[in-house]
XYZ file of C-alpha atoms in Angstrom:
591
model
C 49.948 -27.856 78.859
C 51.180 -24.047 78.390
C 48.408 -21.305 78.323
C 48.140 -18.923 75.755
C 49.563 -16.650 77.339
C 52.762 -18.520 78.498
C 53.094 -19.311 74.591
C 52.861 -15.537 73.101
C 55.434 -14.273 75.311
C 58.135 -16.957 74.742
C 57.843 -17.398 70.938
C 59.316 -15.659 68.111
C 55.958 -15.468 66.416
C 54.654 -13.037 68.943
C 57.049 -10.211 68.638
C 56.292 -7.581 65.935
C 57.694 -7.603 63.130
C 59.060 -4.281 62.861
C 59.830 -2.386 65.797
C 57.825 0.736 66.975
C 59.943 3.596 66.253
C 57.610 6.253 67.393
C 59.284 9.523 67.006
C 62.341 8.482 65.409
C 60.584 7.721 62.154
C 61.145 5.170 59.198
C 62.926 6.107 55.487
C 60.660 5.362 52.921
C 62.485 3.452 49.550
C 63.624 5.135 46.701
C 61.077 4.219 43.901
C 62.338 6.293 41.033
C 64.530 4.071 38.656
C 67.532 5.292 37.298
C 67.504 6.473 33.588
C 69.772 4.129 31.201
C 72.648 6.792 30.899
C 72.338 9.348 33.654
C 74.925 8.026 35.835
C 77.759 5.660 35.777
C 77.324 2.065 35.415
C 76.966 0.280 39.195
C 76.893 -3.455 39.178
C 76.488 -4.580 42.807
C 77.686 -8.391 43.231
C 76.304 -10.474 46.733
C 76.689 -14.218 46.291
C 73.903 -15.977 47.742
C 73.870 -17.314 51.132
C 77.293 -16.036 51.853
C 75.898 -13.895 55.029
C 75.042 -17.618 56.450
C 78.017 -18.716 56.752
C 79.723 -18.987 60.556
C 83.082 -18.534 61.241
C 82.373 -19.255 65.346
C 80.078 -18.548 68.264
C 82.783 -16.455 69.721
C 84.920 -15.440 66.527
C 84.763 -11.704 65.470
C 84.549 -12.168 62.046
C 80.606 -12.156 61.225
C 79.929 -13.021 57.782
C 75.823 -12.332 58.716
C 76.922 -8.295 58.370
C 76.571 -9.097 54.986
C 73.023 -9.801 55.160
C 72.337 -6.368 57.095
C 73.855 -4.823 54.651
C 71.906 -6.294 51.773
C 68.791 -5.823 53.897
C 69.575 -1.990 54.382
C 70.073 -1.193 50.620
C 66.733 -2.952 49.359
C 65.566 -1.242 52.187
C 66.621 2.330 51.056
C 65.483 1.350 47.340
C 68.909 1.664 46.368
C 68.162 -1.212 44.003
C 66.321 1.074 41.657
C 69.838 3.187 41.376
C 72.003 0.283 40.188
C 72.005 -1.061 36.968
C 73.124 -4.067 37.749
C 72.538 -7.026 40.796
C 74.529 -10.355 40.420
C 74.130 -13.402 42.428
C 77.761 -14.185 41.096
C 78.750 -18.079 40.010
C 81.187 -19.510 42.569
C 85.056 -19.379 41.847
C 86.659 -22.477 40.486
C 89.880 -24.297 41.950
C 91.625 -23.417 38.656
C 90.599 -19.775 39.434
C 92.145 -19.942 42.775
C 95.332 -21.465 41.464
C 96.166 -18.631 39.658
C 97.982 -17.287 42.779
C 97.214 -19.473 45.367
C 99.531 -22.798 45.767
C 97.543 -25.723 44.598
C 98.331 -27.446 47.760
C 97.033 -25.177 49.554
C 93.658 -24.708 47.675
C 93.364 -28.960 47.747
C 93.606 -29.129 51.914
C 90.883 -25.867 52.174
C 88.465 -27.919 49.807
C 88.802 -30.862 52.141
C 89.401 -30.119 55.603
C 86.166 -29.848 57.778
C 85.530 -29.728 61.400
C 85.061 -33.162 61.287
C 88.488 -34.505 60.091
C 90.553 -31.316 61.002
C 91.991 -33.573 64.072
C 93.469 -35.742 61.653
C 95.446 -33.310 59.639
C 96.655 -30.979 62.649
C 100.234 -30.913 60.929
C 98.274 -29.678 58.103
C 96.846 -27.077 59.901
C 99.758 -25.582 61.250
C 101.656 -25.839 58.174
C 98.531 -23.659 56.775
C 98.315 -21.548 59.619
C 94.387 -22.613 60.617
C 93.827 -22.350 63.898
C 92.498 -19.781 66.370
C 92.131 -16.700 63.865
C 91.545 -18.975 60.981
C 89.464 -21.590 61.995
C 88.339 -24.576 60.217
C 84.330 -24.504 59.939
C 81.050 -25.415 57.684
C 81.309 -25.235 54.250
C 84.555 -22.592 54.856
C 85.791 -23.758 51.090
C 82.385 -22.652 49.433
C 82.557 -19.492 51.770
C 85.823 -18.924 50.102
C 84.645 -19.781 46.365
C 81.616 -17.347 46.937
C 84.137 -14.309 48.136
C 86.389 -14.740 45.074
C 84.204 -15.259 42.484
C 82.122 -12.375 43.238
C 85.328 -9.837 43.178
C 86.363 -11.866 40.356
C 83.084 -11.285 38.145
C 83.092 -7.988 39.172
C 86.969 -7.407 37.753
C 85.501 -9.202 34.271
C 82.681 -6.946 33.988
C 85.194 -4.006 34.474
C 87.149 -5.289 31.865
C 84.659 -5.422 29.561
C 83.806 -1.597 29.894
C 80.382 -2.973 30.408
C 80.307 -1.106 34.016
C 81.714 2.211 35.474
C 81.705 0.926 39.421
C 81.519 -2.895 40.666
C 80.688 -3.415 44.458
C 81.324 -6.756 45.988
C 81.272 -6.026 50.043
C 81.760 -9.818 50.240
C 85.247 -9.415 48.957
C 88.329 -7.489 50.685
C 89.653 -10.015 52.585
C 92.811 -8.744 52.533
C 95.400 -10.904 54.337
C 95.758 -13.755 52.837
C 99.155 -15.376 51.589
C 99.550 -17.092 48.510
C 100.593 -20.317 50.436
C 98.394 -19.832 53.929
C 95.572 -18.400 55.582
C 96.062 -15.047 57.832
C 93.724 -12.811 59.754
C 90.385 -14.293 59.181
C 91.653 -14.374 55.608
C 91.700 -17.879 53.398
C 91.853 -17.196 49.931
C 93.106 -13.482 48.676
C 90.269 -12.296 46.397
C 91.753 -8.977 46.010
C 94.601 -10.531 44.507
C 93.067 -12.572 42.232
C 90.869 -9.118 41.252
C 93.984 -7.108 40.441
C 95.213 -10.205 38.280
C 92.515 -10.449 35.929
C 92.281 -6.467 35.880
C 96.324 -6.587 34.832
C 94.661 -8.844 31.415
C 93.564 -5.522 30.034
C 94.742 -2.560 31.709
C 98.273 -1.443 32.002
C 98.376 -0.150 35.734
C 95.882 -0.664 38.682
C 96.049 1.303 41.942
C 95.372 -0.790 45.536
C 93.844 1.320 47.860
C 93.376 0.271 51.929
C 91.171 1.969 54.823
C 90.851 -0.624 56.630
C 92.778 -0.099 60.301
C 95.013 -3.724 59.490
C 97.788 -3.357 57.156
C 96.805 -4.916 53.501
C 99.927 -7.049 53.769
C 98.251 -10.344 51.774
C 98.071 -7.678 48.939
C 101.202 -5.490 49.390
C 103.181 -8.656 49.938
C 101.764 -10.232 46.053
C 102.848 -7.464 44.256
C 105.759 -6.171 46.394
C 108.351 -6.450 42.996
C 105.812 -5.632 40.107
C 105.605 -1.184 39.311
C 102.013 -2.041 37.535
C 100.553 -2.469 40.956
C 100.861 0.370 43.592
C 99.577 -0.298 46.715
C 98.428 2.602 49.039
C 97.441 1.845 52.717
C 95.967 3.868 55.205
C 96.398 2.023 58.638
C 97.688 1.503 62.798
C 100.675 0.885 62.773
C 102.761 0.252 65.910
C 104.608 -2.483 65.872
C 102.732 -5.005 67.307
C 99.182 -4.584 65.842
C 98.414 -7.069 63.545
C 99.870 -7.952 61.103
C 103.146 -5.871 62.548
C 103.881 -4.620 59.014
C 103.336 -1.730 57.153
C 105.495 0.814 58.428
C 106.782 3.709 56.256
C 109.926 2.984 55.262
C 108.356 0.138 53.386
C 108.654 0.433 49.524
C 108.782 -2.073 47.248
C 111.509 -4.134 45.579
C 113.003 -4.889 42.161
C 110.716 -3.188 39.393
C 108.107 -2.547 42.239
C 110.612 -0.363 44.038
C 108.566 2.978 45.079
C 105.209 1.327 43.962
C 104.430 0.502 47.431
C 103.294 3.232 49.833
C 102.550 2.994 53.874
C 100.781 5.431 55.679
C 101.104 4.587 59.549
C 98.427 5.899 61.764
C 97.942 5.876 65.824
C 95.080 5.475 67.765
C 91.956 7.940 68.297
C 92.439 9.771 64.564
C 89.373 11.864 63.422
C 87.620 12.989 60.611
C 89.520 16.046 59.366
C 93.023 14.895 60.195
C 92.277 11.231 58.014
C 90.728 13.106 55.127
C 93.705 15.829 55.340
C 96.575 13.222 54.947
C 93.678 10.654 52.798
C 93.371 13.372 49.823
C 96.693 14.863 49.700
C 98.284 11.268 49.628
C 95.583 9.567 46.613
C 95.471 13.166 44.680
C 99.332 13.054 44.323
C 99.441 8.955 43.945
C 96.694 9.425 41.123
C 98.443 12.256 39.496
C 101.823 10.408 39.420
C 100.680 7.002 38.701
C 97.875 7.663 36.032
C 96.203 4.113 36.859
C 93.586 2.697 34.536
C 91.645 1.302 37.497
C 91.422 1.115 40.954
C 90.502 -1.655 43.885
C 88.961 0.282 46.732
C 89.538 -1.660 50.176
C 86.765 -0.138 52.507
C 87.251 -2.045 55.848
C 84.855 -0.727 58.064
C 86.840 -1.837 61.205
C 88.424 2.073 61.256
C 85.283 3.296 62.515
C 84.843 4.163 65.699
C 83.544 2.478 68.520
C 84.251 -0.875 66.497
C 85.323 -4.086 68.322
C 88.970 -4.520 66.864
C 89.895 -1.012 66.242
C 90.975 2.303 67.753
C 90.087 5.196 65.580
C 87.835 7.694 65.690
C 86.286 7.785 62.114
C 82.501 8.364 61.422
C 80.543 6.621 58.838
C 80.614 10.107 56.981
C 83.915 10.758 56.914
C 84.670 7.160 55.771
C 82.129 7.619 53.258
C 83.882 10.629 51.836
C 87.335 8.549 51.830
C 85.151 6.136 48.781
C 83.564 9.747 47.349
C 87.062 10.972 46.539
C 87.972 8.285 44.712
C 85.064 7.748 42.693
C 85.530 11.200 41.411
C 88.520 10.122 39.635
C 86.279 8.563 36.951
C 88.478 5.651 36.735
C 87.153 1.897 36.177
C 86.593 1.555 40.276
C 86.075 -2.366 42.248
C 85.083 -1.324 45.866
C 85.388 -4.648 47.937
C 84.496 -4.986 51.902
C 86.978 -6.175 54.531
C 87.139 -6.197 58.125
C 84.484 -4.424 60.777
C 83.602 -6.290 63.647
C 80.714 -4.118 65.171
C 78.123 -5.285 62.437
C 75.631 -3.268 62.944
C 77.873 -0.196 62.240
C 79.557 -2.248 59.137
C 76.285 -2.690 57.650
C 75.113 1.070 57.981
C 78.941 1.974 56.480
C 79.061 -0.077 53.577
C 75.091 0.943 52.839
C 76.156 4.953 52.827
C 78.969 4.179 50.578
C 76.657 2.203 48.527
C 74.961 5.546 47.899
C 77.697 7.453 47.470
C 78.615 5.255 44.952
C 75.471 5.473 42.815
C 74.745 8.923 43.833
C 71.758 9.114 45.805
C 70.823 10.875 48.830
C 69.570 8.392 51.694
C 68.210 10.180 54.838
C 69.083 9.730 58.151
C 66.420 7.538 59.230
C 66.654 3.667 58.657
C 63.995 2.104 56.864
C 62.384 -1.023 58.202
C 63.655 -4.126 58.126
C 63.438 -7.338 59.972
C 66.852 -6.884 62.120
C 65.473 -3.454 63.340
C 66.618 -4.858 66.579
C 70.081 -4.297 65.663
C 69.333 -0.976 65.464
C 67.284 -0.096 68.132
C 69.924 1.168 70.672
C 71.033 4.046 67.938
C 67.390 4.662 67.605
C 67.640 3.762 64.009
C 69.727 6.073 62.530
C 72.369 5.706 59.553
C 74.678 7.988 61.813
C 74.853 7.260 64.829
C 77.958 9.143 67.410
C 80.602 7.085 66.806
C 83.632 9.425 67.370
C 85.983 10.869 70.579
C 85.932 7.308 71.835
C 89.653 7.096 71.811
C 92.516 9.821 72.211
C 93.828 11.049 69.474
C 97.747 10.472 69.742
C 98.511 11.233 66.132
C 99.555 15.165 65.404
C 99.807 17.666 62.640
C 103.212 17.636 62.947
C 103.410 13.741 62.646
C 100.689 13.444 60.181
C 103.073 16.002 57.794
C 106.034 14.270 58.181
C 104.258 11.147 56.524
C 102.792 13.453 53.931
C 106.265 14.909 53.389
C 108.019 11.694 52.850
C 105.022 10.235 50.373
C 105.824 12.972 48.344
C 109.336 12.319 48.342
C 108.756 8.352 47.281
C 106.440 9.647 44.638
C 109.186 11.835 42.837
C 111.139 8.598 41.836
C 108.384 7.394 39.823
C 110.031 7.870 35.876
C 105.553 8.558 35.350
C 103.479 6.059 34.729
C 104.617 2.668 33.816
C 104.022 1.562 30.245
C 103.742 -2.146 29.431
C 102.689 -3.934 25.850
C 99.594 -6.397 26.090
C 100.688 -9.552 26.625
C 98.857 -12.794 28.712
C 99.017 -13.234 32.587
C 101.226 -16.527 32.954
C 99.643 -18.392 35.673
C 102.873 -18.294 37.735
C 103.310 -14.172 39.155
C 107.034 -14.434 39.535
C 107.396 -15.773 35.579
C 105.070 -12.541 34.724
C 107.475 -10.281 36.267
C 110.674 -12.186 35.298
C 109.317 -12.039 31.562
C 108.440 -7.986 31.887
C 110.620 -5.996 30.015
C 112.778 -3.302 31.238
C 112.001 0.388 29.488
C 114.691 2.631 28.843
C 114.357 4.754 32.056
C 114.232 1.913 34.580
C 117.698 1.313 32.991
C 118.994 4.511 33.938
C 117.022 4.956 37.130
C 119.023 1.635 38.433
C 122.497 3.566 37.259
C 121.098 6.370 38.564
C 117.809 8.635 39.663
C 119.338 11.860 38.399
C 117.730 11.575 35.105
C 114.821 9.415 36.153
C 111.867 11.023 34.017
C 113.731 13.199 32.057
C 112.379 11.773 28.725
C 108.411 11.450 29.739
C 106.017 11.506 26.864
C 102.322 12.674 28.555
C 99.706 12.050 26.889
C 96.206 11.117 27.811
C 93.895 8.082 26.897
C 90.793 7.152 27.632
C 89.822 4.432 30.405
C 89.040 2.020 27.647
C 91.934 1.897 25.372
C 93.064 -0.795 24.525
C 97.718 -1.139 25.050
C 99.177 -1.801 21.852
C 102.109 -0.212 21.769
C 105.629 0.038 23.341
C 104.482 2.818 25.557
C 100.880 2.091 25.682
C 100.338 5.339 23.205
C 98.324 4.227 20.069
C 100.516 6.581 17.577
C 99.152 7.784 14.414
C 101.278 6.767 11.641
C 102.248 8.936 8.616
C 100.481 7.837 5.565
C 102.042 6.317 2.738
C 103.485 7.818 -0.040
C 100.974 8.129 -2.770
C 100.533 9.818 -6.327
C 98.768 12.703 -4.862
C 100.789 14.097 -2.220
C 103.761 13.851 -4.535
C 105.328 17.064 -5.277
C 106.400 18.238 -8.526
C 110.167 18.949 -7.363
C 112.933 16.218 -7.999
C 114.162 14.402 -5.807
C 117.160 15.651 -3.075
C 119.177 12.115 -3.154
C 122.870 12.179 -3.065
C 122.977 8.770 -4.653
C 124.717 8.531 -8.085
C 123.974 6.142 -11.029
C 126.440 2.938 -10.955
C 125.573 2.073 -14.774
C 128.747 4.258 -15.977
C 130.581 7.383 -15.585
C 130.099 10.968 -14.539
C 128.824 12.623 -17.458
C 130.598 16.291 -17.565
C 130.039 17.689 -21.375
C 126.638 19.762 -22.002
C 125.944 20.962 -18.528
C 122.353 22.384 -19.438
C 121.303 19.845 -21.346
C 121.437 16.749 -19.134
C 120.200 19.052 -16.329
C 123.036 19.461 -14.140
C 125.364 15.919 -13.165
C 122.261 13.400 -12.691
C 122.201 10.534 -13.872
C 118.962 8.947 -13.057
C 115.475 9.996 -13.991
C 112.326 9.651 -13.088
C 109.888 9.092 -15.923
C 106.515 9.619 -14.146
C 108.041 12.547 -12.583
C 109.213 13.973 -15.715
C 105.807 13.521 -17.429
C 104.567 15.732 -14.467
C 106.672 17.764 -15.051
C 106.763 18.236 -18.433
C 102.964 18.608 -18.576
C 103.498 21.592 -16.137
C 106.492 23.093 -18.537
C 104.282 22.627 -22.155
C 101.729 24.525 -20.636
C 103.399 27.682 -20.740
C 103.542 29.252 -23.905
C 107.285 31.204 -23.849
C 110.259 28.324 -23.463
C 112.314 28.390 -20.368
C 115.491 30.677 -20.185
C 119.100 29.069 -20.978
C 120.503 28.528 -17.749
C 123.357 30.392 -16.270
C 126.006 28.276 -15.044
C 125.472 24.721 -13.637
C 121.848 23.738 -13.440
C 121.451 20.444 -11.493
C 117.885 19.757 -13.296
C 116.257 20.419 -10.192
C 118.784 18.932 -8.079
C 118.107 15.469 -9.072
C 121.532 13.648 -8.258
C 120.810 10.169 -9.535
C 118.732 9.369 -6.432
C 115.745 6.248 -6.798
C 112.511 7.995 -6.865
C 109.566 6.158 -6.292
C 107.500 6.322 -8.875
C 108.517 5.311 -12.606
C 111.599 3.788 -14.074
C 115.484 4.859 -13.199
C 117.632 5.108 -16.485
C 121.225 4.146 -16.848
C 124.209 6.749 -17.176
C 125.060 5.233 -20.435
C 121.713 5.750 -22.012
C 121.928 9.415 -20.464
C 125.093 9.636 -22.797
C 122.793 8.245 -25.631
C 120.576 10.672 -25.764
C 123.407 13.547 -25.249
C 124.635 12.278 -28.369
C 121.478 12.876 -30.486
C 120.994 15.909 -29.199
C 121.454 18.430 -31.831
C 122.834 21.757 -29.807
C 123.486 22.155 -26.174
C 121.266 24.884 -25.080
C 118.196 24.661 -26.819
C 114.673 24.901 -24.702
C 115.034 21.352 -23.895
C 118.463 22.502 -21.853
C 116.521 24.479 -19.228
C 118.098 24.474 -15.544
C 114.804 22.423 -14.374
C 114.724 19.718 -16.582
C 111.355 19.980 -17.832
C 111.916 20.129 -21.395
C 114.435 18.147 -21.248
C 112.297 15.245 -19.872
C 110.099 15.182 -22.753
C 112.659 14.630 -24.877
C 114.182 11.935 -22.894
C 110.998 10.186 -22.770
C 110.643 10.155 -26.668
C 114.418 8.627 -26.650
C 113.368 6.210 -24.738
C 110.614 4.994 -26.649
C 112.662 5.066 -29.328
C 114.825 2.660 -27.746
């Protein structure tokens, strides 16, 4: 039988529940709610049991970071600054489908670890093995990822939220046809997709140290998609792609943009090249929204990366870009020291809803995580790593971003129209504007004919060029002026009538009666009769022309009434016509 004591000291039960912290002291949660229109909208998505999901014993990839983080922002009371928390409804196969290859989506939902022996062609066909390895319940991991970056797009396209956080999303690497870097199904992708159902242009932005090339690689031919990212490149990191020269294709020629970084960069270099590059992207590009990849694997000291970033620093990176005031999804992504993920992403959860957090960490039940950094949010995480990137280097790729960013003919415009479920028959079936035609003759001209204007993040595209124009109002009785008509057009009824110059009113040969009546009211109101006219009076240079408003009368019952006339210069002769149409009028009532 074990003592007492034996038992205390070898079961869970008998460790405190929160740690003693002693002098390092314990933040205390935020209890002040937000007030209903103070701040932006943040709706902050975390699909349930998605931090319990296990990728390995010995696999990197550590889905539980999710469940520090969750723990750290109830901890901090940053629940009483968002407006909205979602346990989001899973994504559906017919929701995956709408990139993703069907037979692809059909083996995820029934491999398991169980029967993955039996489908090992399948596996490499699908590219599951050591970095994407087949586990428990991976197809509901993947379902819970998507639809939470998924519901978070909707609710952005609603208007019903300013900011959408999903940290379970970002998983940036995966191919429409097979998995890639811990990666199954792209829910960034299928994000950007439903964002493209209501606004024109969305802007892809990466931190995270791998390239985004699941993401790049989607929308590599399409300009309503540009695609920033900020990452190592060398040639042989993974994924081996993203190097600068790489731009785009087709339409989405320029609309792809690569900054390559080395090892050991710091703060102020990253947020040098970081603001000039989005500030000018933004400025050129004019998105409507913006997917905010915050991979928390370029911090330092993590366990796949090489940079030298702090939590504040990266924090700052999400900062800028909610400052744009732009419809803004911020997903996760990669980090592999969790403890340091889960502080990141609960800073920028802050930042996002703008509230100061101290330094301290409050108390939760994985202080042990935390203990070696003696609980702090901010813990030294930088000169780890030599910094092989210079200014020289770092200007050169500034330089050349600017360059790729002049051959942009402005922002793209597109007319609303539905997402076919096939992307290649969406971009087939997107018409060409006028400037893409000449930039592909030519970039000489290549924004020459730009029409700025600005619109609000919520307008709905209507038009040609996405600009709701205001059109002129229709003719009506009011805004009709009192002076004839300027038409050229002659009367077809008969001839040219050339006797009695004044009296017809010049060579006309059509009339407006409501016009006349106008007219003549205006005329009888004076009390001395209009002079004779000099030479040629053209009845206020009414040719014949239709008017709009009252009946046209034939040349040959112009001659009519000449003929009844009984001398050629009386008042009803008058150079303007206005006596004249009075008596035209009571002609043609006569007949």
């Amino acid at each position: 039988m074990v003592s007492g004591s034996q038992r205390k000291s070898t079961t869970f039960s008998s460790t405190p529940y929160f740690m003693n912290r002693a002098i390092h002291g314990t933040a205390q949660p935020i209890t002040e709610r937000i007030h209903p229109h103070s701040r932006p909208i943040v709706s902050y998505y975390f699909p349930r049991d998605v931090g319990a999901q296990h990728y390995g014993e010995r696999h990197p990839m550590k889905p539980h970071r999710l469940t520090l983080t969750n723990a750290l922002v109830l901890g901090y009371g940053l629940d009483k600054r968002l407006h909205h928390i979602y346990d989001v409804r899973r994504a559906t196969r017919e929701e995956l489908e709408v990139y993703h290859d069907s037979d692809y989506i059909d083996f995820l939902s029934k491999v398991t670890p169980q029967n993955q022996n039996e489908v090992k062609d399948m596996l490499d066909k699908f590219n599951c093995g050591e970095d994407c390895p087949v586990f428990s319940d991976m197809y509901d991991f993947c379902r819970m990822s998507s639809g939470g970056s998924l519901a978070a797009a909707r609710k952005l396209c609603a208007g019903t939220t300013d900011i959408a956080i999903n940290w379970a999303g970002g998983l940036h690497h995966a191919k429409r046809g097979e998995a890639s870097g811990f990666c199954y199904t792209n829910d960034i992708v299928l994000a950007i997709l439903e964002l493209l159902r209501y606004h024109p242009r969305v802007l892809y932005i990466d931190i995270d140290i791998h390239h985004g090339d699941g993401v790049e690689f989607a929308f590599y031919n399409s300009n309503r998609v540009m695609t920033v990212s900020f990452h190592k490149y060398t040639g042989d990191f993974f994924p081996g792609t993203g190097k600068l020269d790489d731009n785009g294709s087709g339409l989405g020629r320029h609309f792809c943009l690569n900054v390559p970084l080395q090892d050991g960069i710091d703060d102020d270099m990253y947020l040098t090249i970081f603001k000039t590059v989005i500030g000018d992207t933004v400025n050129a590009f004019s998105p409507a929204a913006i997917v905010l990849q915050c991979g928390a694997d370029s911090l330092g000291c993590d366990r796949l990366g090489a940079f030298n970033l702090s939590i504040a620093a990266h924090g700052e990176c999400v900062n800028f870009v909610r400052s744009f005031n732009v419809p803004l999804l911020v997903v996760g992504g990669g980090g592999y020291t969790i403890k340091n993920v889960s502080r990141c992403w609960t800073y920028e959860t802050a930042v996002l809803v703008g509230a100061e957090i101290p330094n301290e960490l409050p108390a939760t039940v994985y202080d042990s995580f935390f203990e070696d950094s003696h609980w702090k949010l901010h813990p030294p995480l930088t000169g780890k790593v030599d910094n092989l990137n210079t200014t020289a280097s770092l200007q050169r790729i500034t330089i050349s971003i600017k360059n790729k960013l002049r051959y942009l003919q402005g922002a793209p415009s597109v007319a609303m129209q539905e997402i076919p479920p096939n992307l290649q028959g969406f971009l087939d079936n997107e018409d060409r504007t006028h400037e893409e035609k000449l930039e592909e003759r030519s970039t000489a001209l290549a924004g020459e004919h730009r029409n700025d204007h600005s619109t609000a993040t919520n307008e709905f595209y209507d038009g040609e060029k996405d600009v709701d124009h205001v059109m002129a109002p229709l003719p009506t009785a009011s805004n009709i002026t009192t002076r004839a008509p300027t038409s050229t057009r002659r009367a077809r009824g008969g001839r040219r009538g050339r006797g009695g110059r004044g009296k017809r009113g010049g060579r006309g040969a059509a009339i407006v009666r409501d016009r006349d009546e106008d007219v003549g009211d205006t005329t009888s109101s004076s009390e001395e009769p209009a002079p004779p006219p000099a030479k040629r009076a053209r009845g206020g240079r009414a040719r014949g022309g239709r008017s709009r408003g009252g009946r046209v009368k034939s040349a040959q019952t112009v001659e009519d009434d000449d003929s009844e006339k009984p001398t050629p210069g009386a008042a009803g002769g008058s150079g303007d016509g206005t006596k004249d149409g009075d008596d035209k009028m009571d002609v043609d009532d006569e007949h």
